[in-house]
Structure formats: structure tokens, C-alpha cells
XYZ file of C-alpha atoms in Angstrom:
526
model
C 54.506 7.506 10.335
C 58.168 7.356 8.778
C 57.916 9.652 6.256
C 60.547 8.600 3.400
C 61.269 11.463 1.431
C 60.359 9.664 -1.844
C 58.736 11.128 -5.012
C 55.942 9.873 -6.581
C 57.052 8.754 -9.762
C 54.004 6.785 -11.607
C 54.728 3.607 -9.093
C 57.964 4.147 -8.761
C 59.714 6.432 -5.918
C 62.489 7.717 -6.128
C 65.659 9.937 -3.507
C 67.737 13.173 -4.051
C 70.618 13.118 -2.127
C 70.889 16.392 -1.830
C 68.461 19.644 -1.403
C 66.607 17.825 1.713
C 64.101 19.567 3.862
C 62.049 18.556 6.538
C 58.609 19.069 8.213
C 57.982 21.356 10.962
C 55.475 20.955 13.639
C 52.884 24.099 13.746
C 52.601 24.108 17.139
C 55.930 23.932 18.805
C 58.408 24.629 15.745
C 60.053 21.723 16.551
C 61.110 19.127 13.366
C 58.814 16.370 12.818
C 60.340 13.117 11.925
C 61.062 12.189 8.017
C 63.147 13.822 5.385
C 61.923 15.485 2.265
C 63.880 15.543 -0.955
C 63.621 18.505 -3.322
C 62.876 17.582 -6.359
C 64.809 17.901 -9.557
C 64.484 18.633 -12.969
C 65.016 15.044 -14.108
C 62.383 13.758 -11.625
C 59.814 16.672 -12.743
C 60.843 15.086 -16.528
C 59.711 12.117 -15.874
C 56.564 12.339 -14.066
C 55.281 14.641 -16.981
C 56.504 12.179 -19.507
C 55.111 9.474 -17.990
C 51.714 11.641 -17.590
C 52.136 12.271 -21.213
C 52.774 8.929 -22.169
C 49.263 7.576 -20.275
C 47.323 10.734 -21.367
C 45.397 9.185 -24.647
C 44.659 5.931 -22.656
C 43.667 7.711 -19.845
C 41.296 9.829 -21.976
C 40.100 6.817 -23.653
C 39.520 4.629 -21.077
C 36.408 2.761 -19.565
C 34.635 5.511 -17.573
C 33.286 2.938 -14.958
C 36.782 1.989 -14.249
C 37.664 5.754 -13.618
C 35.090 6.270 -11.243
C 35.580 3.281 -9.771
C 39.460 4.593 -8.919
C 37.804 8.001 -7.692
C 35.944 5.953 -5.286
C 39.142 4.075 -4.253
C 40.923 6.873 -3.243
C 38.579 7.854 -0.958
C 38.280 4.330 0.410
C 41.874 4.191 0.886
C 42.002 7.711 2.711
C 39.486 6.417 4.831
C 41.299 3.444 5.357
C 44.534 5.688 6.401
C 42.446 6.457 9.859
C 43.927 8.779 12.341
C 47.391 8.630 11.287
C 46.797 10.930 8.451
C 44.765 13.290 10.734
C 47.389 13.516 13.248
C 50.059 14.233 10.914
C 47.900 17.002 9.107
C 47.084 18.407 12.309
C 51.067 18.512 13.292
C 51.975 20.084 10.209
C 49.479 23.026 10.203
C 48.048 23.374 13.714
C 44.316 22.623 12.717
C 42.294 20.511 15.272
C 41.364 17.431 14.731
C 37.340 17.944 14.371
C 38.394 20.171 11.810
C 40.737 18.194 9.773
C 38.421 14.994 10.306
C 35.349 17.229 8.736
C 37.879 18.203 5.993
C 38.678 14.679 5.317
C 35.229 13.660 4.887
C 34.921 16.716 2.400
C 37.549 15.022 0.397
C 36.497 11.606 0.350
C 32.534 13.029 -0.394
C 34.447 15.072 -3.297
C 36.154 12.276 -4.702
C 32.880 10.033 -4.729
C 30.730 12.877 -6.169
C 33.122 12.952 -9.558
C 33.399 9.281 -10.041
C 29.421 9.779 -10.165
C 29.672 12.722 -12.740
C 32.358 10.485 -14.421
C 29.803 7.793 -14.555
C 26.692 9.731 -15.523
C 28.619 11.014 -18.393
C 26.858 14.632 -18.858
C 30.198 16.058 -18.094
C 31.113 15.004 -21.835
C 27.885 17.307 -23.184
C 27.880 15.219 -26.924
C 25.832 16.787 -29.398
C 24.858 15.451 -32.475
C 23.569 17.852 -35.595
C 22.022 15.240 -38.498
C 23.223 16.092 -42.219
C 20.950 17.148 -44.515
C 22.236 16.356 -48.163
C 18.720 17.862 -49.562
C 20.003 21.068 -48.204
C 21.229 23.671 -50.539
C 24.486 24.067 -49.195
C 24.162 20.685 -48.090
C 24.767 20.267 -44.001
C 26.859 18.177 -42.738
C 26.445 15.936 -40.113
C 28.559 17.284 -36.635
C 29.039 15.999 -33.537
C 30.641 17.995 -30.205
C 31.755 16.294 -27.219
C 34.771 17.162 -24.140
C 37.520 16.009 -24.219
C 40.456 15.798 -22.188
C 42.945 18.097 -22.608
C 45.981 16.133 -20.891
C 48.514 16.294 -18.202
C 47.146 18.813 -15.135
C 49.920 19.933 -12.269
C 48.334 20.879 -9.122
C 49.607 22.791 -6.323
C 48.603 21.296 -2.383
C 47.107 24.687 -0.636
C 48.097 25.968 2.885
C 44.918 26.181 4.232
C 43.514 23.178 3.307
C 45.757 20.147 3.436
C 43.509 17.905 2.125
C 40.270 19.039 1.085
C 42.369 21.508 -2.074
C 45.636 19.289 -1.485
C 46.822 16.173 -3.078
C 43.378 14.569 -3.300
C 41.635 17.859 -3.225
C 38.938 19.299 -5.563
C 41.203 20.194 -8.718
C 43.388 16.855 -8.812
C 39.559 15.128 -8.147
C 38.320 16.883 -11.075
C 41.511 16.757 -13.142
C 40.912 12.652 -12.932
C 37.525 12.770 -13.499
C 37.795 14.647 -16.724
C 40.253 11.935 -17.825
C 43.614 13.738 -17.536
C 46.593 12.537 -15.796
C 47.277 14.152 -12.547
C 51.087 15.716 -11.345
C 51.287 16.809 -7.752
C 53.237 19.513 -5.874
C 53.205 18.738 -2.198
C 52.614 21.480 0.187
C 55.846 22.168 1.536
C 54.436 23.068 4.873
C 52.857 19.872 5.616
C 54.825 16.928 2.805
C 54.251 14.531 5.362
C 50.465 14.810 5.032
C 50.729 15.178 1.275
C 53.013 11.739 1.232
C 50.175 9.932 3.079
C 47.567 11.269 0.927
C 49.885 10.210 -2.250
C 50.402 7.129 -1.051
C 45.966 6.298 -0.373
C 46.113 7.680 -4.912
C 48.839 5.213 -5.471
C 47.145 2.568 -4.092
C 44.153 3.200 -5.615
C 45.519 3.670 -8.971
C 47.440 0.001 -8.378
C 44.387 -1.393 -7.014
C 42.282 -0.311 -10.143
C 45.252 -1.021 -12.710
C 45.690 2.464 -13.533
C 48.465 3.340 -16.086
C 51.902 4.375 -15.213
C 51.799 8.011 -15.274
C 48.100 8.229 -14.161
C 49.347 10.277 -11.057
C 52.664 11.680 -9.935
C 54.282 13.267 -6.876
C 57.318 15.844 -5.885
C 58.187 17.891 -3.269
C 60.206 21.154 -3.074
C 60.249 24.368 -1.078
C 61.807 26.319 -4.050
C 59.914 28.683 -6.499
C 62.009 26.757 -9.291
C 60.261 23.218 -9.019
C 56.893 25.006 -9.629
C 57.661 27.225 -12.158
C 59.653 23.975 -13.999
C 55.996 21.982 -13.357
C 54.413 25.210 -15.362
C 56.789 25.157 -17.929
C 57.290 21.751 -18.876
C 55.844 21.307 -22.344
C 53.829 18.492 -21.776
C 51.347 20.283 -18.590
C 48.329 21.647 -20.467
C 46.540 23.032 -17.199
C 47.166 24.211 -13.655
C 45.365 24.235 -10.807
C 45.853 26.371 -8.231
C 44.810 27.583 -4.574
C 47.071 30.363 -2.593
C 48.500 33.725 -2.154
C 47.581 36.421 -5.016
C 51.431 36.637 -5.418
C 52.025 32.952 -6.517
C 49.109 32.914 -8.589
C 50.140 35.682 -10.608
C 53.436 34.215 -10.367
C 52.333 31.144 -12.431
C 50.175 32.843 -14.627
C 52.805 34.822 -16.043
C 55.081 31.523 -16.309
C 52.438 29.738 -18.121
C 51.449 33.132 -20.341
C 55.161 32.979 -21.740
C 55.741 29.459 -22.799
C 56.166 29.138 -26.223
C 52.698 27.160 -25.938
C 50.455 29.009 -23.081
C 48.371 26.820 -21.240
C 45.248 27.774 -18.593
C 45.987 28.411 -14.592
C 42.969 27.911 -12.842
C 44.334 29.593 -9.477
C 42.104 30.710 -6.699
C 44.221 33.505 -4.943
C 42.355 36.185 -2.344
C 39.460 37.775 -1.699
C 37.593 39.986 1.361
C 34.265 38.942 0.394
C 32.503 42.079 1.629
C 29.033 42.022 3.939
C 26.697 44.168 3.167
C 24.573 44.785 6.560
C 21.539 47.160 5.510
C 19.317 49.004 7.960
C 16.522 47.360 8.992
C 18.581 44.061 9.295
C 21.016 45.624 11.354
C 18.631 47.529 13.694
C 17.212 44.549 14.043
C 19.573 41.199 14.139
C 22.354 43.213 15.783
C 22.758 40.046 18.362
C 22.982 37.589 15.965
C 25.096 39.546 13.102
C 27.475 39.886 15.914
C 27.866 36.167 16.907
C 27.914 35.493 12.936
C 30.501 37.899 12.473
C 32.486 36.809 15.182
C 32.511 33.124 14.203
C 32.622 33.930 10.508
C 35.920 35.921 10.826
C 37.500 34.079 13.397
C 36.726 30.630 11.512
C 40.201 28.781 10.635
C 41.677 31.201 12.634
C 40.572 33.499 9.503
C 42.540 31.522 7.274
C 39.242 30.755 5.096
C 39.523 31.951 1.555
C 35.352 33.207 2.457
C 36.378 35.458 5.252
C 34.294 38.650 5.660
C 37.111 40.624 6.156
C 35.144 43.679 5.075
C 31.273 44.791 6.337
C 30.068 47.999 5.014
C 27.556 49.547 7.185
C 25.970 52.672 7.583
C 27.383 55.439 10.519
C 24.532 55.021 12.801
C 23.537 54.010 16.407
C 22.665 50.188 15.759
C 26.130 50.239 13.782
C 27.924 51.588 16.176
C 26.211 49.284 18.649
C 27.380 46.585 16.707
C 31.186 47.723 17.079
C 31.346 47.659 20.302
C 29.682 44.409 20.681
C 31.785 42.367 17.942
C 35.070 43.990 19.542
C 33.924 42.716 22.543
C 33.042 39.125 21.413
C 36.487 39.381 19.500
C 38.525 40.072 22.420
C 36.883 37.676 24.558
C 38.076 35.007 21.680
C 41.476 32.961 21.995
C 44.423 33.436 20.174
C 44.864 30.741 17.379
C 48.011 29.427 15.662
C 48.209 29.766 12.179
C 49.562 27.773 9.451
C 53.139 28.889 9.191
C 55.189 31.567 10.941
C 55.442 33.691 7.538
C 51.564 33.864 7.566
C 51.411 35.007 11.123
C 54.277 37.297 10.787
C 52.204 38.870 7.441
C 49.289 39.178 9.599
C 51.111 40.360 12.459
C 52.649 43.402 10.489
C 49.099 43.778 8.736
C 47.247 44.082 11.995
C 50.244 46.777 13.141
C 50.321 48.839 10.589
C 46.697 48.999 10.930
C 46.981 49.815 14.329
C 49.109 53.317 13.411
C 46.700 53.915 10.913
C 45.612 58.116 11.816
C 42.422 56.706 9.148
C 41.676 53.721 11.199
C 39.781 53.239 14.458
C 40.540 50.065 15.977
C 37.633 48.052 18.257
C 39.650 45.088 20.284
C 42.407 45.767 22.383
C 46.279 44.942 21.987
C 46.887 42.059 23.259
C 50.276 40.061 24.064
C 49.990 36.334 22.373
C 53.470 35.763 20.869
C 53.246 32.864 18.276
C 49.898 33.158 18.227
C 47.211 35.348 16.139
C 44.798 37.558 18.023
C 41.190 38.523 16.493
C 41.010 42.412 15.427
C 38.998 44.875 14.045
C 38.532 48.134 12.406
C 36.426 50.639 11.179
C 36.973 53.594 8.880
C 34.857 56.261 6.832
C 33.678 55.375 3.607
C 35.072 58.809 1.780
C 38.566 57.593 3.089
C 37.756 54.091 2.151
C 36.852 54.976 -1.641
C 39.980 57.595 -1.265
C 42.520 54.866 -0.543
C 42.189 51.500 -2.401
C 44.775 49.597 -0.359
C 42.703 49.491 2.393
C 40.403 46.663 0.693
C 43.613 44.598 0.083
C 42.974 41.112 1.948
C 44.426 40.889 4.844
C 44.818 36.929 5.967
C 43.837 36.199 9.335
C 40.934 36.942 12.146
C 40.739 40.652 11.015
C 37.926 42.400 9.760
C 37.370 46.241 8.428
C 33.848 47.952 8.578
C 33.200 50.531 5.904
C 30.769 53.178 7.545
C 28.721 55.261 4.967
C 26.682 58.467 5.451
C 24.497 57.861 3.014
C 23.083 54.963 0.431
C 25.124 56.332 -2.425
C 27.979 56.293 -0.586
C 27.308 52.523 0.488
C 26.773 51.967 -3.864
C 30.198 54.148 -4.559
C 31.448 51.509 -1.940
C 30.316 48.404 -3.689
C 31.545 50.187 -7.269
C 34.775 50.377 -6.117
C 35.534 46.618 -5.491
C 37.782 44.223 -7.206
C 37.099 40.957 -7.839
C 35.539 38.623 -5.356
C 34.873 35.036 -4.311
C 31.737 35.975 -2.410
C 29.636 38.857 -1.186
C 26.932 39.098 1.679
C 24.063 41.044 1.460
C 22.028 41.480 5.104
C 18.907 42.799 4.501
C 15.313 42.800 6.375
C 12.084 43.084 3.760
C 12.407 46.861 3.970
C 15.657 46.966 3.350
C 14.897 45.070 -0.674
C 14.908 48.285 -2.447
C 18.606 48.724 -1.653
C 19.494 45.331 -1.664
C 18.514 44.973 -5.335
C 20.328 47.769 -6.638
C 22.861 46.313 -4.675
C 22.555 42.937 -5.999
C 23.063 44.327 -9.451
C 26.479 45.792 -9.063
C 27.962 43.504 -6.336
C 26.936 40.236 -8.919
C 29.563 41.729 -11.575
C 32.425 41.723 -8.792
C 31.884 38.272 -7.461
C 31.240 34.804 -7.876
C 28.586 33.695 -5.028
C 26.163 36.060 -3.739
C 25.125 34.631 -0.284
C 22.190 36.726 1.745
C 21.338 37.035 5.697
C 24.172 34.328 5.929
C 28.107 34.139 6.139
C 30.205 33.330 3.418
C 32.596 30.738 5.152
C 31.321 27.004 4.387
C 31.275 26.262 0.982
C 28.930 23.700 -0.249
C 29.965 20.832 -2.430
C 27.875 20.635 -4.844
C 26.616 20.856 -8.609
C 25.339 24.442 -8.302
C 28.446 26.001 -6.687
C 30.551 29.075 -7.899
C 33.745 28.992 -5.835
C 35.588 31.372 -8.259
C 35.139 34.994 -9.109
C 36.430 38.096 -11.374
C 40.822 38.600 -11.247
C 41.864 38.790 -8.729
C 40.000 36.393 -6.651
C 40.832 33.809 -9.417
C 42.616 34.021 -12.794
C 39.429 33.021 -14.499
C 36.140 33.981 -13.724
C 34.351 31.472 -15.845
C 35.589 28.596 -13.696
C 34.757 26.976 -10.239
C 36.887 25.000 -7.975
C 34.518 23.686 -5.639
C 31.561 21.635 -7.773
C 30.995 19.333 -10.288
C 31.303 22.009 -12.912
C 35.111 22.073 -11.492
C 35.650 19.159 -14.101
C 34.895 21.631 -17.201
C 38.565 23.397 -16.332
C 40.182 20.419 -17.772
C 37.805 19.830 -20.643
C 38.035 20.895 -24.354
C 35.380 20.898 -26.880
C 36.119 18.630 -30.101
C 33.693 18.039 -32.973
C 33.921 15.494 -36.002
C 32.155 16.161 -39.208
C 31.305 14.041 -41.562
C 33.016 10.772 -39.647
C 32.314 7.561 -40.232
C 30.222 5.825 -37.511
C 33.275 3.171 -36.795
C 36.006 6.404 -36.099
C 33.571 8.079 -34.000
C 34.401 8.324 -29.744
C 31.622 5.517 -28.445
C 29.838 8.270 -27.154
C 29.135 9.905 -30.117
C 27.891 6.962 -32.111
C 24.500 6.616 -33.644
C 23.597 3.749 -31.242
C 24.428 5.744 -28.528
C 25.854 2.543 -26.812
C 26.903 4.450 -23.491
C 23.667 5.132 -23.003
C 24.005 8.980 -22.660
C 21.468 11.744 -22.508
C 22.849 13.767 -25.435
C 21.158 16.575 -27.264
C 20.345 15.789 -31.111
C 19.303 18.186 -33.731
C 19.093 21.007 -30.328
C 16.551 18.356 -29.033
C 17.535 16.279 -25.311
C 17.677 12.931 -25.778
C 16.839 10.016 -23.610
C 17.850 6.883 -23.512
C 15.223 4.295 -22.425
C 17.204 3.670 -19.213
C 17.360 7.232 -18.171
């Protein structure tokens, strides 16, 4: 690959001469080849304008012909082979199996919305039927989605293609009918340039308008915050650090128009190991574990990096066992060196911590992240509410209670989740349900007798949960219900048939299932 250092520009690319950067390898530090141009304010200008400019048609347009350049873009990343694996796998130290399983995610993403787009339900049309008899008379209504218009998206560190330039929100973004604007990782641009390069060809191949989906690069906090500000974005999507979340959710909260961030920014997503399941399963909770927090090198967003437990022998048990399994597990490289210096200095400070009782022993692996794990007493737990801060990387804390109350104070006490585990044999239900009742207002998924890394793509998924695992708890960004983010509701009263959206009309010539006078309606081909 000769990476160019272009911008994606509609179908146009485009150089700054100045305010380069380039890609460095994960695994050696060493510069990989290419040159990477920072973008400007100009070049952010236009690929909003042009998004602008495209939005309405975009909207408007055939929704065969969308799906069909959903299913493109997968064909073309496909198509890319192992030259786009290789460079991801440079870029952010992930093997190969993994990135190749991650690419398939993508491409099985991508497909999945140009079905939703072609199915049509997305759009929910409702139709109420006037009734001039009526004293008031009522009018006739009818609700549909809409677009809302130009989306910026921000690549993700942990995934460089699966929540990247290709990823879940810029999949859903296009499905939903709104014009796209990327910001490359700037950890791995070379794999976001590849990727960009599989939309663009796509979007020629399919005879996409200009605009339909953009491109820049930049290392500096100033060309995302310019993406959030422009006045033409009317939604971000987001996957990262809680800090750069909140970051642009205060940038788009003070724009003379505010606009939704749909960002996705940290969680511990605690495991709840009762009893009986833990007197019981104690080899295979500790291989789960194990795997589970180690996964990624515990750069999941699912991580358990918290199990609460209760202080007994099969607990304790359990300790010794998963510190053993941990130690016996390699040292990984992580993403970038300011993630595994953050961990490093996490796992330290833990380390010193008079509270804290750590189960795996130092170990030397410079430039490399070693598996740990801790335990501390509930009553200091619920007595010092930094301690359930995420902490990135193959770490885990266990919570050890005295007493069931103590394990419900526990579960009161959390923030905002993307998942929670419960563990639980049949005996152990009583607890688990009163469990289950306070844990569900805290998260998004609740998974049981399983691990929470491995999310499913799917129509039924939550990937989301209460602030701050996301910014909005009513959204998902793994899903087909992913595509509602970028959808607003419209209704038209009173129109004539002729100014009515096709969908709406009284032939129903799309074809749609659509719900009239609150009853579903089939069409004979359905």
C-alpha cells in the first residue's frame, strides 16, 4: 500500500502541505510508509457543504439503490483482500484472525442495513384517516422517519473497522438516508484510507451524489471539534474514551443550534457470580473470566472488569485460580503507547493500593500489557467510588460482600453500564431477581451464566446504556435499531395525495407494512 495522504472530498482528494503526520507501526514503533495530511478548516467546509448539498437527494432517493451501495461497500472491502488486513493489523497490533473476523462483522453489518433499507420498516409510516363527520372534525395524519442530514463519525481505537470508517454508525448513518463525513482514526489512517477508498468506490460504482461520503484526517482536538461545530452536521456518532465523548457533547450542546452525539464511551460491565453458581462452576467461571478479561488484550468496550462475589471459600478458591490462569497468560500489545502507559499507571497505582489485594504477580513485559487482578471489600468499595472507574486493559476488580445486602448496596451504587452479568444456579433465582431489577436501570444488556464480550449483530441488540456508558441511553450502536439515531419523525396533515413522500400515499406503492387507523397493514406481497 502507498498511502497518499489525500482527503476524501466527495470524489475528489485533495493535499495540505503542511501539518503532516504519519502512521506508526503497533508493534515495533517504527513509521509505516505514507504521509497523512491534517486537515483544515477549508477542507472540513467543503465536505460538509457538499454533504449538505446531497442531503435532500440522498433522503429522497430510490431505497433499492441505497441498499444496493450498502452492499457494495462490503463487496469492495472484500475485494480489498489481505492488504487491508495487514495494514490494520500494523497500525494497531491486532492479529490477523481477529481483524479478518472483524472484517466480516463489517461487511455482514453493511449487508444487514441495505436489507432494513430495503424492507422499509425503518421508516415506521402511519396513517390516521380523517373523519369530517367528527365533531371537531379529524384530520387525516400521516408519520413517517425521516432523515435528519449530514452525520460526522469518529473511526474508534479498538475497532478499526468494525466501528471505523465503514463501521456500524457510518452503516446506519447511510442507511437512514443521511450523508456520511468521516474522521479517520489517527492511530491507524492508513487502514481508514483503504476502507475510504472500498465507500468511494462503491458510491462511484452506484452513482452516488457528490457529497454522499467524505473523508479527513487529523491528530488535533481542533479538526473534531470544527466537524461538531460546523453548522451543517446534525448528528455524531461516536465510540472512545469517556473524556472525548464528553468532550464533543459539550461542543455540540453549545452551538447556537445543538445537535445529538450518539457516543459510546466506557463501561466495567460488572459480573454478578451468586452462590450456588460459584460453588459450583468455579472451573469454568475461571476459564470464562480469564478469556473474557483478557479478550483484545482487554481493550473490549464489554470487559468484566468488575465481579462482585461473596467473601467465602469457593470465592476465594476462585482468586487464586483466575490469578493463576492470569499469570500463566502472555503479555499483549495494545493499541497505542498512551493506552498502555494509562493502563500501566492504572495497574500501579493499584498495586500501592493499602485497600487493594492484588492476585497475579509483577511481572517485567516492557511495551507490553500484563493481565492483573484485584480484590477488595465491599464496605471500602461502596466507601470509595473511584474504584469502579474503568480501567482499560486485561484488569479486573472483585467486589467481596459479607452479606446479600451488601452485594444489592453494591449493585445500587453503579453508574451507567453497557452490560451486566448475572451468574446464578436455580437456587441462586431469588437473588438474582431482585438483582435483575436494580442492575436493568444501570445498564443496557443484561447477559446471564455468560460473558459480556461478543456482541451480537443483530435486530434485538442494546449496545448502549445509561451516561456514562453512552450519552444517550435510548440508543444502540450495534443493531438495526442503530439506524433510528439518525431518524426524525415528520407528519403531514391534511396533504394532498400528489405532495405526500411515496411511502405515505394511499396506494401504498412501496409496498410497505404500515400501520393505519392503529391497525398493521399488509400488503398482498408481504
Amino acid at each position: 500500500m502507498k498511502p497518499t495522504g489525500h482527503h476524501f472530498l466527495g470524489y475528489e482528494t485533495s493535499r495540505k502541505k503542511q501539518g503532516s503526520f504519519t502512521s506508526i507501526d503497533a508493534t515495533n514503533g517504527e513509521p509505516l510508509p505514507g504521509t497523512f495530511a491534517e486537515a483544515t478548516g477549508e477542507e472540513i467546509d467543503r465536505a460538509l457543504t457538499l454533504a449538505q448539498q446531497c442531503a435532500m437527494e440522498l433522503r429522497d432517493m430510490d431505497r433499492g439503490r441505497r441498499a444496493d451501495f450498502l452492499d457494495a461497500i462490503a463487496n469492495h472491502m472484500e475485494a480489498q483482500g489481505d492488504e487491508l488486513l495487514e495494514r490494520a493489523a500494523a497500525e494497531t497490533a491486532l492479529p490477523l484472525p481477529r481483524l479478518r473476523s472483524e472484517r466480516g462483522r463489517t461487511m455482514n453489518q453493511l449487508r444487514m442495513f441495505a436489507g432494513v433499507v430495503r424492507d422499509g420498516s425503518f421508516l415506521e409510516a402511519r396513517l390516521d384517516s380523517a373523519d369530517p363527520k367528527r365533531k371537531p372534525p379529524k384530520p387525516d395524519v400521516r408519520r413517517m422517519q425521516r432523515a435528519l442530514g449530514p452525520v460526522v463519525v469518529f473511526g474508534a481505537s479498538n475497532f478499526p473497522l468494525a466501528f471505523s470508517v465503514a463501521g456500524g454508525d457510518t452503516a446506519s448513518a447511510l442507511a437512514a438516508g443521511c450523508p456520511v463525513v468521516v474522521k479517520g482514526h489517527p492511530n491507524h489512517p492508513g487502514t481508514s484510507e483503504l476502507v475510504a477508498r472500498s465507500v468511494l468506490l462503491a458510491a462511484k460504482e452506484c452513482d452516488m451524489p457528490d457529497g454522499t461520503f467524505s473523508m479527513v484526517q487529523g491528530r488535533s482536538h481542533e479538526v473534531g471539534l470544527a466537524l461538531v461545530q460546523h453548522p451543517y452536521t446534525c448528528a455524531v456518532g461516536f465510540t472512545g474514551s469517556l473524556r472525548g465523548g464528553r468532550a464533543l457533547l459539550d461542543a455540540a450542546a453549545t452551538r447556537n443550534v445543538p445537535i445529538p452525539v450518539y457516543a459510546e464511551m466506557g463501561s466495567v460491565n460488572p459480573s454478578f457470580v451468586l452462590r450456588k453458581a460459584m460453588a459450583e462452576r468455579g472451573t469454568s467461571l475461571t476459564k470464562g473470566f480469564a478469556t473474557s478479561v483478557c479478550m483484545g488484550v482487554g481493550q473490549f468496550c464489554t470487559n468484566p472488569g468488575l465481579i462482585v462475589a461473596m467473601d467465602d471459600r469457593p470465592t476465594k478458591a476462585l482468586l487464586d485460580s483466575l490469578g493463576q490462569e492470569l499469570a500463566g497468560i502472555e503479555a499483549g500489545i495494545m493499541l497505542h503507547q498512551a493506552i498502555l502507559d494509562t493502563y500501566d499507571g492504572a495497574v500501579r497505582q493499584r498495586r500501592t493500593d493499602e485497600d487493594l489485594t492484588s492476585h497475579v504477580p509483577l511481572r517485567d513485559t516492557p511495551g507490553r500489557a500484563a493481565p492483573a487482578l484485584f480484590s477488595v471489600p465491599a464496605k471500602v468499595f461502596l466507601d470509595r467510588p473511584e474504584l469502579a472507574d474503568e480501567m482499560f486493559g486485561p484488569s479486573s476488580l472483585v467486589v467481596l460482600c459479607q452479606t446479600e445486602d451488601e452485594m444489592l448496596s453494591v449493585a445500587r451504587s453503579l453508574d451507567g453500564q453497557l452490560t451486566a452479568s448475572i451468574h446464578a444456579n436455580e437456587d441462586d433465582h431469588e437473588l438474582a431477581q431482585k438483582l435483575t431489577t436494580l442492575v436493568e436501570q444501570h445498564v443496557g444488556r443484561m447477559v446471564y451464566n455468560d460473558f459480556p464480550t461478543g456482541v451480537e449483530v443483530g435486530p434485538a441488540m442494546q449496545h448502549g446504556g445509561p451516561y456514562p456508558a453512552t450519552t444517550d441511553a435510548r440508543s444502540t450502536s450495534v443493531g438495526t435499531a442503530a439506524i433510528s439515531r439518525f431518524l426524525r419523525p415528520v407528519a403531514w396533515q391534511d396533504a394532498p395525495n400528489d405532495l405526500l413522500p411515496v411511502e405515505l400515499r394511499n396506494d401504498n406503492p412501496c409496498g410497505l407494512v404500515r400501520l393505519v387507523d392503529g391497525v398493521w397493514d399488509f400488503p398482498p406481497s408481504v
